């Protein structure tokens, strides 16, 4: 199958190479996902473009597969697309610990949650980047909702109510022209719900978002060093220090877990040889076991935090990539929007019959809410950065 497109090189057991034609299809599937398409839509597009299914592809290149040859060699299934999109190993990592057994006596396998997987980075050549994979997972969690007309907004799945936190529904019908399509809070329910309407036309939202992205792209291009300084200032040096501290703490805990295994063996042998009483052995074993259990839990929590901290670096790369694409094209596409924006919040407009002055909060990838500095703020920031640099070199 395409979701297993690495093939062993027999010179070294763990050496792998990429089946490039199949890899191109994998990249295409991820790009289509980031452009806003769901698994079923991707499957239909691949079929329309006469892309061979995984089984048909393997048969065409003379590789054995346990699957029966499909009647329609281009008929992709949506669950095949889902399986490919969920496969993290395309980023060049190895994923271990996907399952465990009930006990050493009962060998029935139990699937673990993804949070408990062991991820080993850079074990093979990557087909897609880590940020592409992460963004695809995020977009799939925020599934798009089709309208009765089948039309979608560029911002489907990203728009939320600033007051109640519910998603806003994109409203389009045959009776509405494109410039009349609008958003409203899903909790409004024609005035019978728990929230106000939070109305905004889609064309107005698109104009606001486009202007905000354009301003951010111009600012980053002209004042990149200031932009990076502001981001580091907002996140604080404690974020970097925290990551460093967590890594040291986690490695130390892992070493102690390993040492405790050796201590278990040692006191067990001493007990068998009569060097350690049963009472003392039991007390020490319980203490070691409690400590090891605590450390294992601590390592698991630390690794979750470290993954989140690493994601911030990955997201920054995604932001730069999206800004570059927008600068080149000067118009919005689903791919650019999904790379640049994590969330859009719409405030309610208290003024009746005025829908062009709605407050909109745009949360950009990696940086969240970001206000372009005024001229004076820019001067002040550059002065702070200069002073900080002087302090470091002093």
mmCIF file of N, CA and C in Angstrom, residues 171-280:
data_model
loop_
_atom_site.group_PDB
_atom_site.id
_atom_site.type_symbol
_atom_site.label_atom_id
_atom_site.label_comp_id
_atom_site.label_asym_id
_atom_site.label_seq_id
_atom_site.Cartn_x
_atom_site.Cartn_y
_atom_site.Cartn_z
ATOM 1 N N UNK A 171 -23.407 30.493 6.013
ATOM 2 C CA UNK A 171 -24.748 30.379 5.435
ATOM 3 C C UNK A 171 -24.743 30.771 3.961
ATOM 4 N N UNK A 172 -25.072 29.810 3.109
ATOM 5 C CA UNK A 172 -25.153 30.049 1.663
ATOM 6 C C UNK A 172 -26.345 29.265 1.132
ATOM 7 N N UNK A 173 -27.076 29.867 0.240
ATOM 8 C CA UNK A 173 -28.220 29.191 -0.376
ATOM 9 C C UNK A 173 -28.358 29.656 -1.819
ATOM 10 N N UNK A 174 -29.201 28.971 -2.558
ATOM 11 C CA UNK A 174 -29.397 29.315 -3.971
ATOM 12 C C UNK A 174 -29.971 30.720 -4.130
ATOM 13 N N UNK A 175 -30.692 31.174 -3.108
ATOM 14 C CA UNK A 175 -31.306 32.505 -3.192
ATOM 15 C C UNK A 175 -30.315 33.624 -2.865
ATOM 16 N N UNK A 176 -29.142 33.247 -2.329
ATOM 17 C CA UNK A 176 -28.139 34.248 -1.962
ATOM 18 C C UNK A 176 -27.043 34.335 -3.019
ATOM 19 N N UNK A 177 -26.695 35.563 -3.383
ATOM 20 C CA UNK A 177 -25.548 35.764 -4.265
ATOM 21 C C UNK A 177 -24.274 35.601 -3.427
ATOM 22 N N UNK A 178 -23.148 35.474 -4.108
ATOM 23 C CA UNK A 178 -21.882 35.255 -3.396
ATOM 24 C C UNK A 178 -21.589 36.371 -2.399
ATOM 25 N N UNK A 179 -21.878 37.624 -2.787
ATOM 26 C CA UNK A 179 -21.583 38.740 -1.882
ATOM 27 C C UNK A 179 -22.604 38.872 -0.752
ATOM 28 N N UNK A 180 -23.611 37.959 -0.740
ATOM 29 C CA UNK A 180 -24.605 37.967 0.339
ATOM 30 C C UNK A 180 -24.383 36.825 1.331
ATOM 31 N N UNK A 181 -23.509 35.900 1.019
ATOM 32 C CA UNK A 181 -23.236 34.780 1.918
ATOM 33 C C UNK A 181 -22.656 35.316 3.227
ATOM 34 N N UNK A 182 -23.063 34.717 4.332
ATOM 35 C CA UNK A 182 -22.687 35.293 5.628
ATOM 36 C C UNK A 182 -22.401 34.220 6.670
ATOM 37 N N UNK A 183 -21.886 34.703 7.805
ATOM 38 C CA UNK A 183 -21.603 33.865 8.969
ATOM 39 C C UNK A 183 -22.496 34.292 10.128
ATOM 40 N N UNK A 184 -22.871 33.309 10.952
ATOM 41 C CA UNK A 184 -23.593 33.630 12.186
ATOM 42 C C UNK A 184 -23.272 32.575 13.234
ATOM 43 N N UNK A 185 -23.386 32.965 14.494
ATOM 44 C CA UNK A 185 -23.059 32.067 15.603
ATOM 45 C C UNK A 185 -23.992 30.855 15.599
ATOM 46 N N UNK A 186 -23.418 29.668 15.772
ATOM 47 C CA UNK A 186 -24.228 28.442 15.766
ATOM 48 C C UNK A 186 -25.148 28.354 16.981
ATOM 49 N N UNK A 187 -24.872 29.156 18.024
ATOM 50 C CA UNK A 187 -25.732 29.157 19.219
ATOM 51 C C UNK A 187 -26.839 30.206 19.147
ATOM 52 N N UNK A 188 -26.913 30.921 18.019
ATOM 53 C CA UNK A 188 -27.924 31.981 17.874
ATOM 54 C C UNK A 188 -29.312 31.392 17.628
ATOM 55 N N UNK A 189 -29.424 30.483 16.664
ATOM 56 C CA UNK A 189 -30.671 29.770 16.353
ATOM 57 C C UNK A 189 -31.853 30.707 16.165
ATOM 58 N N UNK A 190 -31.683 31.657 15.244
ATOM 59 C CA UNK A 190 -32.759 32.599 14.900
ATOM 60 C C UNK A 190 -33.309 33.342 16.115
ATOM 61 N N UNK A 191 -32.423 33.677 17.048
ATOM 62 C CA UNK A 191 -32.835 34.455 18.213
ATOM 63 C C UNK A 191 -33.362 33.622 19.355
ATOM 64 N N UNK A 192 -33.472 32.308 19.173
ATOM 65 C CA UNK A 192 -34.020 31.434 20.221
ATOM 66 C C UNK A 192 -32.918 30.702 20.990
ATOM 67 N N UNK A 193 -31.675 30.962 20.622
ATOM 68 C CA UNK A 193 -30.553 30.275 21.255
ATOM 69 C C UNK A 193 -29.984 31.032 22.437
ATOM 70 N N UNK A 194 -28.751 30.695 22.783
ATOM 71 C CA UNK A 194 -28.115 31.256 23.984
ATOM 72 C C UNK A 194 -27.142 32.383 23.673
ATOM 73 N N UNK A 195 -27.005 32.754 22.395
ATOM 74 C CA UNK A 195 -26.037 33.785 22.027
ATOM 75 C C UNK A 195 -26.633 34.722 20.984
ATOM 76 N N UNK A 196 -25.956 35.852 20.772
ATOM 77 C CA UNK A 196 -26.394 36.805 19.741
ATOM 78 C C UNK A 196 -25.856 36.367 18.378
ATOM 79 N N UNK A 197 -26.279 37.034 17.314
ATOM 80 C CA UNK A 197 -26.042 36.535 15.958
ATOM 81 C C UNK A 197 -24.585 36.571 15.511
ATOM 82 N N UNK A 198 -23.827 37.604 15.897
ATOM 83 C CA UNK A 198 -22.435 37.739 15.448
ATOM 84 C C UNK A 198 -22.342 37.644 13.924
ATOM 85 N N UNK A 199 -23.145 38.440 13.264
ATOM 86 C CA UNK A 199 -23.267 38.416 11.795
ATOM 87 C C UNK A 199 -22.076 39.098 11.121
ATOM 88 N N UNK A 200 -21.587 38.478 10.065
ATOM 89 C CA UNK A 200 -20.593 39.118 9.194
ATOM 90 C C UNK A 200 -20.682 38.474 7.813
ATOM 91 N N UNK A 201 -20.656 39.294 6.779
ATOM 92 C CA UNK A 201 -20.681 38.758 5.412
ATOM 93 C C UNK A 201 -19.316 38.146 5.091
ATOM 94 N N UNK A 202 -19.343 37.094 4.303
ATOM 95 C CA UNK A 202 -18.105 36.397 3.959
ATOM 96 C C UNK A 202 -17.151 37.296 3.167
ATOM 97 N N UNK A 203 -17.688 38.124 2.281
ATOM 98 C CA UNK A 203 -16.826 39.017 1.482
ATOM 99 C C UNK A 203 -16.153 40.057 2.373
ATOM 100 N N UNK A 204 -16.868 40.500 3.418
ATOM 101 C CA UNK A 204 -16.292 41.468 4.367
ATOM 102 C C UNK A 204 -15.176 40.796 5.164
ATOM 103 N N UNK A 205 -15.443 39.567 5.627
ATOM 104 C CA UNK A 205 -14.432 38.822 6.385
ATOM 105 C C UNK A 205 -13.188 38.573 5.526
ATOM 106 N N UNK A 206 -13.402 38.221 4.269
ATOM 107 C CA UNK A 206 -12.266 37.969 3.371
ATOM 108 C C UNK A 206 -11.417 39.230 3.190
ATOM 109 N N UNK A 207 -12.075 40.374 3.053
ATOM 110 C CA UNK A 207 -11.346 41.642 2.884
ATOM 111 C C UNK A 207 -10.535 41.971 4.134
ATOM 112 N N UNK A 208 -11.137 41.735 5.317
ATOM 113 C CA UNK A 208 -10.447 42.012 6.587
ATOM 114 C C UNK A 208 -9.224 41.110 6.744
ATOM 115 N N UNK A 209 -9.414 39.827 6.469
ATOM 116 C CA UNK A 209 -8.320 38.857 6.612
ATOM 117 C C UNK A 209 -7.206 39.155 5.614
ATOM 118 N N UNK A 210 -7.583 39.459 4.383
ATOM 119 C CA UNK A 210 -6.582 39.747 3.351
ATOM 120 C C UNK A 210 -5.740 40.963 3.731
ATOM 121 N N UNK A 211 -6.395 41.989 4.251
ATOM 122 C CA UNK A 211 -5.672 43.197 4.665
ATOM 123 C C UNK A 211 -4.721 42.894 5.819
ATOM 124 N N UNK A 212 -5.201 42.087 6.785
ATOM 125 C CA UNK A 212 -4.371 41.746 7.946
ATOM 126 C C UNK A 212 -3.146 40.934 7.527
ATOM 127 N N UNK A 213 -3.338 39.982 6.623
ATOM 128 C CA UNK A 213 -2.217 39.160 6.147
ATOM 129 C C UNK A 213 -1.232 40.014 5.360
ATOM 130 N N UNK A 214 -1.763 40.899 4.530
ATOM 131 C CA UNK A 214 -0.915 41.780 3.724
ATOM 132 C C UNK A 214 -0.055 42.674 4.617
ATOM 133 N N UNK A 215 -0.664 43.223 5.671
ATOM 134 C CA UNK A 215 0.076 44.079 6.605
ATOM 135 C C UNK A 215 1.163 43.289 7.333
ATOM 136 N N UNK A 216 0.815 42.063 7.758
ATOM 137 C CA UNK A 216 1.791 41.227 8.463
ATOM 138 C C UNK A 216 2.938 40.836 7.532
ATOM 139 N N UNK A 217 2.612 40.476 6.291
ATOM 140 C CA UNK A 217 3.646 40.090 5.313
ATOM 141 C C UNK A 217 4.599 41.251 5.048
ATOM 142 N N UNK A 218 4.049 42.455 4.897
ATOM 143 C CA UNK A 218 4.885 43.645 4.661
ATOM 144 C C UNK A 218 5.779 43.933 5.863
ATOM 145 N N UNK A 219 5.203 43.803 7.060
ATOM 146 C CA UNK A 219 5.962 44.085 8.281
ATOM 147 C C UNK A 219 7.109 43.086 8.454
ATOM 148 N N UNK A 220 6.815 41.809 8.246
ATOM 149 C CA UNK A 220 7.844 40.772 8.398
ATOM 150 C C UNK A 220 8.950 40.959 7.365
ATOM 151 N N UNK A 221 8.572 41.345 6.148
ATOM 152 C CA UNK A 221 9.568 41.554 5.094
ATOM 153 C C UNK A 221 10.477 42.750 5.406
ATOM 154 N N UNK A 222 9.882 43.818 5.920
ATOM 155 C CA UNK A 222 10.654 45.050 6.181
ATOM 156 C C UNK A 222 11.362 45.044 7.534
ATOM 157 N N UNK A 223 10.741 44.414 8.524
ATOM 158 C CA UNK A 223 11.290 44.457 9.890
ATOM 159 C C UNK A 223 11.345 43.051 10.492
ATOM 160 N N UNK A 224 11.972 42.140 9.793
ATOM 161 C CA UNK A 224 11.998 40.746 10.244
ATOM 162 C C UNK A 224 12.643 40.596 11.621
ATOM 163 N N UNK A 225 13.766 41.288 11.852
ATOM 164 C CA UNK A 225 14.462 41.178 13.139
ATOM 165 C C UNK A 225 13.599 41.720 14.279
ATOM 166 N N UNK A 226 12.868 42.806 14.011
ATOM 167 C CA UNK A 226 11.970 43.376 15.030
ATOM 168 C C UNK A 226 10.819 42.413 15.306
ATOM 169 N N UNK A 227 10.290 41.808 14.239
ATOM 170 C CA UNK A 227 9.198 40.838 14.371
ATOM 171 C C UNK A 227 9.630 39.677 15.267
ATOM 172 N N UNK A 228 10.805 39.124 14.998
ATOM 173 C CA UNK A 228 11.305 37.999 15.790
ATOM 174 C C UNK A 228 11.560 38.416 17.237
ATOM 175 N N UNK A 229 12.037 39.653 17.430
ATOM 176 C CA UNK A 229 12.278 40.146 18.788
ATOM 177 C C UNK A 229 10.956 40.265 19.549
ATOM 178 N N UNK A 230 9.927 40.796 18.883
ATOM 179 C CA UNK A 230 8.618 40.938 19.524
ATOM 180 C C UNK A 230 8.033 39.587 19.913
ATOM 181 N N UNK A 231 8.197 38.598 19.038
ATOM 182 C CA UNK A 231 7.683 37.257 19.331
ATOM 183 C C UNK A 231 8.412 36.662 20.528
ATOM 184 N N UNK A 232 9.741 36.788 20.530
ATOM 185 C CA UNK A 232 10.519 36.249 21.652
ATOM 186 C C UNK A 232 10.194 36.989 22.943
ATOM 187 N N UNK A 233 9.908 38.289 22.821
ATOM 188 C CA UNK A 233 9.562 39.110 23.986
ATOM 189 C C UNK A 233 8.216 38.680 24.557
ATOM 190 N N UNK A 234 7.273 38.399 23.657
ATOM 191 C CA UNK A 234 5.936 37.975 24.092
ATOM 192 C C UNK A 234 5.972 36.600 24.748
ATOM 193 N N UNK A 235 6.732 35.699 24.137
ATOM 194 C CA UNK A 235 6.785 34.336 24.663
ATOM 195 C C UNK A 235 7.725 34.253 25.851
ATOM 196 N N UNK A 236 8.696 35.182 25.874
ATOM 197 C CA UNK A 236 9.600 35.234 27.015
ATOM 198 C C UNK A 236 10.733 34.225 26.926
ATOM 199 N N UNK A 237 11.838 34.606 27.521
ATOM 200 C CA UNK A 237 13.007 33.715 27.546
ATOM 201 C C UNK A 237 12.717 32.472 28.369
ATOM 202 N N UNK A 238 11.701 32.566 29.260
ATOM 203 C CA UNK A 238 11.399 31.417 30.109
ATOM 204 C C UNK A 238 10.959 30.206 29.294
ATOM 205 N N UNK A 239 10.407 30.454 28.080
ATOM 206 C CA UNK A 239 9.991 29.347 27.223
ATOM 207 C C UNK A 239 11.195 28.519 26.792
ATOM 208 N N UNK A 240 12.271 29.203 26.394
ATOM 209 C CA UNK A 240 13.507 28.521 25.985
ATOM 210 C C UNK A 240 14.127 27.820 27.183
ATOM 211 N N UNK A 241 14.178 28.540 28.316
ATOM 212 C CA UNK A 241 14.759 27.966 29.529
ATOM 213 C C UNK A 241 13.955 26.764 30.014
ATOM 214 N N UNK A 242 12.634 26.863 29.859
ATOM 215 C CA UNK A 242 11.769 25.766 30.292
ATOM 216 C C UNK A 242 12.033 24.509 29.463
ATOM 217 N N UNK A 243 12.182 24.705 28.143
ATOM 218 C CA UNK A 243 12.449 23.558 27.270
ATOM 219 C C UNK A 243 13.773 22.897 27.641
ATOM 220 N N UNK A 244 14.799 23.730 27.865
ATOM 221 C CA UNK A 244 16.118 23.204 28.232
ATOM 222 C C UNK A 244 16.044 22.447 29.558
ATOM 223 N N UNK A 245 15.345 23.050 30.523
ATOM 224 C CA UNK A 245 15.214 22.440 31.845
ATOM 225 C C UNK A 245 14.447 21.121 31.779
ATOM 226 N N UNK A 246 13.374 21.109 30.976
ATOM 227 C CA UNK A 246 12.564 19.895 30.839
ATOM 228 C C UNK A 246 13.360 18.760 30.204
ATOM 229 N N UNK A 247 14.190 19.107 29.223
ATOM 230 C CA UNK A 247 14.998 18.079 28.555
ATOM 231 C C UNK A 247 15.982 17.441 29.542
ATOM 232 N N UNK A 248 16.650 18.286 30.331
ATOM 233 C CA UNK A 248 17.608 17.787 31.322
ATOM 234 C C UNK A 248 16.887 16.922 32.355
ATOM 235 N N UNK A 249 15.742 17.419 32.816
ATOM 236 C CA UNK A 249 14.959 16.715 33.833
ATOM 237 C C UNK A 249 14.463 15.366 33.313
ATOM 238 N N UNK A 250 14.015 15.354 32.053
ATOM 239 C CA UNK A 250 13.480 14.129 31.454
ATOM 240 C C UNK A 250 14.572 13.084 31.266
ATOM 241 N N UNK A 251 15.741 13.519 30.767
ATOM 242 C CA UNK A 251 16.854 12.581 30.575
ATOM 243 C C UNK A 251 17.324 12.014 31.912
ATOM 244 N N UNK A 252 17.337 12.875 32.935
ATOM 245 C CA UNK A 252 17.740 12.437 34.273
ATOM 246 C C UNK A 252 16.754 11.401 34.819
ATOM 247 N N UNK A 253 15.456 11.647 34.597
ATOM 248 C CA UNK A 253 14.416 10.720 35.060
ATOM 249 C C UNK A 253 14.517 9.378 34.338
ATOM 250 N N UNK A 254 14.791 9.427 33.032
ATOM 251 C CA UNK A 254 14.936 8.183 32.257
ATOM 252 C C UNK A 254 16.125 7.359 32.758
ATOM 253 N N UNK A 255 17.218 8.061 33.085
ATOM 254 C CA UNK A 255 18.400 7.375 33.607
ATOM 255 C C UNK A 255 18.094 6.726 34.954
ATOM 256 N N UNK A 256 17.345 7.451 35.795
ATOM 257 C CA UNK A 256 16.983 6.916 37.110
ATOM 258 C C UNK A 256 16.059 5.706 36.965
ATOM 259 N N UNK A 257 15.142 5.740 36.002
ATOM 260 C CA UNK A 257 14.245 4.599 35.746
ATOM 261 C C UNK A 257 15.065 3.366 35.382
ATOM 262 N N UNK A 258 16.082 3.585 34.538
ATOM 263 C CA UNK A 258 16.976 2.489 34.146
ATOM 264 C C UNK A 258 17.770 1.972 35.346
ATOM 265 N N UNK A 259 18.243 2.897 36.187
ATOM 266 C CA UNK A 259 19.004 2.510 37.383
ATOM 267 C C UNK A 259 18.137 1.712 38.353
ATOM 268 N N UNK A 260 16.868 2.092 38.459
ATOM 269 C CA UNK A 260 15.956 1.391 39.368
ATOM 270 C C UNK A 260 15.732 -0.053 38.927
ATOM 271 N N UNK A 261 15.705 -0.278 37.610
ATOM 272 C CA UNK A 261 15.583 -1.656 37.108
ATOM 273 C C UNK A 261 16.761 -2.504 37.583
ATOM 274 N N UNK A 262 17.952 -1.908 37.546
ATOM 275 C CA UNK A 262 19.157 -2.621 37.992
ATOM 276 C C UNK A 262 19.111 -2.871 39.500
ATOM 277 N N UNK A 263 18.603 -1.862 40.233
ATOM 278 C CA UNK A 263 18.498 -2.016 41.689
ATOM 279 C C UNK A 263 17.503 -3.114 42.058
ATOM 280 N N UNK A 264 16.399 -3.205 41.309
ATOM 281 C CA UNK A 264 15.421 -4.277 41.520
ATOM 282 C C UNK A 264 16.107 -5.638 41.408
ATOM 283 N N UNK A 265 16.889 -5.793 40.330
ATOM 284 C CA UNK A 265 17.580 -7.070 40.098
ATOM 285 C C UNK A 265 18.556 -7.374 41.225
ATOM 286 N N UNK A 266 19.257 -6.326 41.682
ATOM 287 C CA UNK A 266 20.273 -6.511 42.721
ATOM 288 C C UNK A 266 19.653 -6.951 44.050
ATOM 289 N N UNK A 267 18.591 -6.254 44.477
ATOM 290 C CA UNK A 267 17.992 -6.616 45.774
ATOM 291 C C UNK A 267 17.271 -7.961 45.690
ATOM 292 N N UNK A 268 16.789 -8.308 44.491
ATOM 293 C CA UNK A 268 16.149 -9.619 44.315
ATOM 294 C C UNK A 268 17.185 -10.724 44.496
ATOM 295 N N UNK A 269 18.359 -10.546 43.884
ATOM 296 C CA UNK A 269 19.439 -11.529 44.020
ATOM 297 C C UNK A 269 19.905 -11.623 45.470
ATOM 298 N N UNK A 270 20.029 -10.454 46.122
ATOM 299 C CA UNK A 270 20.456 -10.440 47.532
ATOM 300 C C UNK A 270 19.449 -11.164 48.415
ATOM 301 N N UNK A 271 18.175 -11.020 48.093
ATOM 302 C CA UNK A 271 17.128 -11.691 48.860
ATOM 303 C C UNK A 271 17.193 -13.200 48.656
ATOM 304 N N UNK A 272 17.397 -13.629 47.406
ATOM 305 C CA UNK A 272 17.498 -15.057 47.092
ATOM 306 C C UNK A 272 18.714 -15.681 47.783
ATOM 307 N N UNK A 273 19.819 -14.932 47.819
ATOM 308 C CA UNK A 273 21.060 -15.432 48.425
ATOM 309 C C UNK A 273 21.067 -15.307 49.945
ATOM 310 N N UNK A 274 20.021 -14.723 50.513
ATOM 311 C CA UNK A 274 19.926 -14.601 51.959
ATOM 312 C C UNK A 274 20.647 -13.404 52.526
ATOM 313 N N UNK A 275 21.148 -12.528 51.663
ATOM 314 C CA UNK A 275 21.848 -11.326 52.125
ATOM 315 C C UNK A 275 20.882 -10.230 52.558
ATOM 316 N N UNK A 276 19.610 -10.370 52.145
ATOM 317 C CA UNK A 276 18.601 -9.347 52.443
ATOM 318 C C UNK A 276 17.337 -10.043 52.916
ATOM 319 N N UNK A 277 16.833 -9.638 54.092
ATOM 320 C CA UNK A 277 15.639 -10.286 54.644
ATOM 321 C C UNK A 277 14.419 -10.010 53.777
ATOM 322 N N UNK A 278 13.429 -10.891 53.897
ATOM 323 C CA UNK A 278 12.196 -10.725 53.115
ATOM 324 C C UNK A 278 11.512 -9.410 53.448
ATOM 325 N N UNK A 279 11.522 -9.058 54.727
ATOM 326 C CA UNK A 279 10.862 -7.817 55.159
ATOM 327 C C UNK A 279 11.546 -6.593 54.551
ATOM 328 N N UNK A 280 12.885 -6.586 54.625
ATOM 329 C CA UNK A 280 13.638 -5.449 54.076
ATOM 330 C C UNK A 280 13.513 -5.402 52.543
#
